[in-house]
Tab-separated table of C-alpha atoms in Angstrom:
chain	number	residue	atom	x	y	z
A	1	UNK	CA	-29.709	-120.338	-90.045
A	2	UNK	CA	-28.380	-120.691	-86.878
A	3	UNK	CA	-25.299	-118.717	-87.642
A	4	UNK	CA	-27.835	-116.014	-88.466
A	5	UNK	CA	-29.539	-116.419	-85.332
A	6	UNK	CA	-26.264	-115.898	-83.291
A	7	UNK	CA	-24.898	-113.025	-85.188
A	8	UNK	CA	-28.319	-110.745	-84.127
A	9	UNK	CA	-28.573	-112.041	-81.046
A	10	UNK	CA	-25.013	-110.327	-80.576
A	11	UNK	CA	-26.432	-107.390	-82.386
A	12	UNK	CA	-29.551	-106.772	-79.885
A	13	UNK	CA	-27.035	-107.375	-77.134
A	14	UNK	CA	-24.350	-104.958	-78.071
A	15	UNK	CA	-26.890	-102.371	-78.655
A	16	UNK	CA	-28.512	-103.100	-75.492
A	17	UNK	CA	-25.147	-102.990	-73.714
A	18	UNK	CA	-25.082	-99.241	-75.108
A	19	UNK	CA	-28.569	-97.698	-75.099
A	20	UNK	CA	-28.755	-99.106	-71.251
A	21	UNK	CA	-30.476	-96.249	-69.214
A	22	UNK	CA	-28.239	-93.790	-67.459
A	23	UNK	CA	-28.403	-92.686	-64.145
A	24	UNK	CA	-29.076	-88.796	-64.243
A	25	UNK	CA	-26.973	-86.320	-61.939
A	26	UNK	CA	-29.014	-84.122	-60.255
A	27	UNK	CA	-26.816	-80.881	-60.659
A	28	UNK	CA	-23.963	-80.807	-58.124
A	29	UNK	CA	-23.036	-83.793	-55.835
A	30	UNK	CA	-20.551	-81.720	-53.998
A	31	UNK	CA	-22.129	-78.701	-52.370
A	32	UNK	CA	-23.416	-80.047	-48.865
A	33	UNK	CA	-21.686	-78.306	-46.512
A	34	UNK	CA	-22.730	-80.646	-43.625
A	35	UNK	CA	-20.208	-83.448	-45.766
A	36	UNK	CA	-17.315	-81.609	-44.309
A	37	UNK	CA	-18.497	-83.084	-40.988
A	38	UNK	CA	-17.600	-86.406	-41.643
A	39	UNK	CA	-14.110	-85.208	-42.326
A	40	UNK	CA	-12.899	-83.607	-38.965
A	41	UNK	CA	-9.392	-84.873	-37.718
A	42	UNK	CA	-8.473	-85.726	-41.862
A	43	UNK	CA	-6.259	-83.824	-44.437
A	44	UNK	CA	-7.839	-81.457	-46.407
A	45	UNK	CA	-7.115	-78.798	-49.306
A	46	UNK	CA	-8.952	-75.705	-48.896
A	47	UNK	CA	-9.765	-72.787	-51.875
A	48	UNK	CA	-10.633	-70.033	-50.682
A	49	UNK	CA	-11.515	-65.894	-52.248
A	50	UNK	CA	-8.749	-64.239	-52.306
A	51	UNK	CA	-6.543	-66.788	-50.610
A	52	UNK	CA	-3.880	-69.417	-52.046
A	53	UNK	CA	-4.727	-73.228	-51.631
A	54	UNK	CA	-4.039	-73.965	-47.883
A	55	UNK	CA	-3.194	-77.605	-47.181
A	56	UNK	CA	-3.713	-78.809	-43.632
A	57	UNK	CA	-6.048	-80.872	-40.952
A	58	UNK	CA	-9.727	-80.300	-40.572
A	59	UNK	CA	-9.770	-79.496	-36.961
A	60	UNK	CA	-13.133	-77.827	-36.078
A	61	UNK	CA	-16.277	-77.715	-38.273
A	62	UNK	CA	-19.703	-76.099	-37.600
A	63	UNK	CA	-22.368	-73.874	-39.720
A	64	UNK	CA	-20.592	-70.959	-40.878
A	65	UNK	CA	-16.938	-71.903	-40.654
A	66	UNK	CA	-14.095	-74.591	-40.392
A	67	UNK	CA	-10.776	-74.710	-38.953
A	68	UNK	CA	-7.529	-75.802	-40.513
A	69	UNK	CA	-4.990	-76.386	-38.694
A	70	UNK	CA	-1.422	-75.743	-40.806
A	71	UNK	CA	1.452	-76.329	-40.204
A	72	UNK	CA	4.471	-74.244	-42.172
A	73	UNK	CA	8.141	-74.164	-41.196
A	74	UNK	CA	8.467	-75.461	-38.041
A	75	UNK	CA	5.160	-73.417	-36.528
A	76	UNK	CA	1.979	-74.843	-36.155
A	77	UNK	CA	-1.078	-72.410	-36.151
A	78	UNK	CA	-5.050	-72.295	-36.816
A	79	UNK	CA	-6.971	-70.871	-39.606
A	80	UNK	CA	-10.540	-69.931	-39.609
A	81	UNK	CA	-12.375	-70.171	-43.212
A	82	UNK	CA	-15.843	-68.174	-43.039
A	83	UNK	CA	-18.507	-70.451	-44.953
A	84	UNK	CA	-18.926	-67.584	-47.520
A	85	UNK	CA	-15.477	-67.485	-48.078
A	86	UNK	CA	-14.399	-70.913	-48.948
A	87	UNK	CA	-15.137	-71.923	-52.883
A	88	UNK	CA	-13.620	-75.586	-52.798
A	89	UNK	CA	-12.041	-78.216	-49.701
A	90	UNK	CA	-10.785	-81.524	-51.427
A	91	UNK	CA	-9.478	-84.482	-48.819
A	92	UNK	CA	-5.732	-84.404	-49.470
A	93	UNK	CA	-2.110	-86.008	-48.808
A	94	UNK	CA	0.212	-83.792	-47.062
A	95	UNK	CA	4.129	-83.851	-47.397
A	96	UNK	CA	5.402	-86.133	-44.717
A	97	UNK	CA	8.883	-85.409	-44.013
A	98	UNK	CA	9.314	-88.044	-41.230
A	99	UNK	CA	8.597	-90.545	-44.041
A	100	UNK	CA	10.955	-89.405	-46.226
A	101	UNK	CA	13.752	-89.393	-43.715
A	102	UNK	CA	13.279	-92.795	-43.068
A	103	UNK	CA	13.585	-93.957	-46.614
A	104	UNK	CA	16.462	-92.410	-46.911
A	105	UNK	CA	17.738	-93.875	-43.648
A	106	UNK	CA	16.912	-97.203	-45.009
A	107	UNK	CA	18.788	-96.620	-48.156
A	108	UNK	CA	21.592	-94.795	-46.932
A	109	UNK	CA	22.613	-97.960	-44.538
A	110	UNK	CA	21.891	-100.590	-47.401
A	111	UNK	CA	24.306	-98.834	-49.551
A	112	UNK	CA	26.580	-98.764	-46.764
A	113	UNK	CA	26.415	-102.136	-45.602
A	114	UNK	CA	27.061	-103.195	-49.460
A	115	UNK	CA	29.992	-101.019	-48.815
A	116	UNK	CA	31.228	-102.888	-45.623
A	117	UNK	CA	30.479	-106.553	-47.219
A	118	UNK	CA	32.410	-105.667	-50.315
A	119	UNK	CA	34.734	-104.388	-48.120
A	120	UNK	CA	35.152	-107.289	-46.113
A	121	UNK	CA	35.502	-109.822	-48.879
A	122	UNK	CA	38.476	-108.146	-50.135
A	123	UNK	CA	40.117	-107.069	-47.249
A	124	UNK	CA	43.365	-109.663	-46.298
A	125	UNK	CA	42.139	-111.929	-43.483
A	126	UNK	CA	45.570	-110.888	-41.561
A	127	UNK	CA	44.286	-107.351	-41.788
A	128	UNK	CA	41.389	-107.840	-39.603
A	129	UNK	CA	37.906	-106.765	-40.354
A	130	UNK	CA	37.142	-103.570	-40.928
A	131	UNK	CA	34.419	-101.948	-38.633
A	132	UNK	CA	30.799	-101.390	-39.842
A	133	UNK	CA	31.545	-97.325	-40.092
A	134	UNK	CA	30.329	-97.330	-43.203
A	135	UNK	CA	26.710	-99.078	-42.684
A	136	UNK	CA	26.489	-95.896	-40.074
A	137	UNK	CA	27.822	-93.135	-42.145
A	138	UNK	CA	25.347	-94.339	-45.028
A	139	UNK	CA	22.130	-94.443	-42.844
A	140	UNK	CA	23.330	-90.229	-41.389
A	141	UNK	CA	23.856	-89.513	-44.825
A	142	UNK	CA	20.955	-91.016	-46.100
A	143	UNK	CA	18.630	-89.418	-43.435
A	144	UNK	CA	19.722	-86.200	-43.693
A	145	UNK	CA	19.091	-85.969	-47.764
A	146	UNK	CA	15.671	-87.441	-47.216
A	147	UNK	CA	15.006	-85.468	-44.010
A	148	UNK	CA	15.709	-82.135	-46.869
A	149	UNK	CA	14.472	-84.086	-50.034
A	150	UNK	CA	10.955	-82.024	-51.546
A	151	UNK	CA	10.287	-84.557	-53.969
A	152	UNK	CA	7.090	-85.365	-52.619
A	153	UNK	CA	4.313	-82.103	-52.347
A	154	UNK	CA	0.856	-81.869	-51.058
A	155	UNK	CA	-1.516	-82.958	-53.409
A	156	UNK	CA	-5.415	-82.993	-53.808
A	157	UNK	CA	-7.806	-85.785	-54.104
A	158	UNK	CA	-11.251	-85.712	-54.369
A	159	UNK	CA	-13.596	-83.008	-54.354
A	160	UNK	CA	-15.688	-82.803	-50.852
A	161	UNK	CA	-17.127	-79.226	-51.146
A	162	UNK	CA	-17.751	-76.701	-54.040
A	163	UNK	CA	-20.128	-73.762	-53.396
């Protein structure tokens, strides 16, 4: 009996679990315009007619238009996206090549002072020690592949604007 009693009560509150109520969306949570407000001085991705996905900081926002501003090889500049224009803006990551180039810094003069310690332990005392060149060559060589490494692109996140 009291097996019985267990087993249903597990039924009801499976099914419960399921046939819970759900909240219901009313249509699209993304179309407020005034949301991009809250986003000045933050990455963004913005899709716009006609244009190609432009990736940059959201500089300037007001009624009928936002500024991005963008920066492409070596130049920084400003665009200017008409409200009627833009279909989509998502917060994004940008490609941070500073980042990179310190990683590969940081690696580069590990590898290199593994290089000098191995070095060191088998060198002939009588010899003297050999200089830390290579801790110094490894952290140039390492900079300069991650200041030129693109492994890393701008991506999208979430969805702040669709019209």
């Amino acid at each position: 009996m009291m097996r019985n009693f267990v087993a249903y009560s597990l039924i009801v509150l499976v099914l419960f679990a399921f046939l819970s109520p759900m909240p219901v969306q009313a249509g699209n949570q993304n179309n407020d315009w005034n949301a991009l407000n809250s986003k000045l001085n933050t990455e963004v991705a913005v899709k716009a007619q006609n244009v190609k996905t432009v990736f940059g900081i959201l500089t300037d926002f007001s009624s009928d238009e936002i500024k991005i501003r963008v920066s492409q090889n070596s130049s920084v500049s400003e665009v200017v996206f008409e409200r009627e224009q833009v279909e989509k803006v998502w917060s994004a990551e940008l490609n941070k090549t500073s980042r990179r180039t310190l990683l590969g810094v940081g690696i580069g003069a590990a590898v290199g002072l593994a290089t000098d310690l191995i070095l060191v332990s088998s060198a002939d005392p009588r010899d003297g020690a050999p200089i830390a060149i290579y801790t110094v060559v490894g952290a140039l060589v390492g900079g300069t592949v991650g200041f030129f490494a693109r492994y890393k692109k701008n991506k999208k996140k979430q969805l702040i604007y669709q019209k």
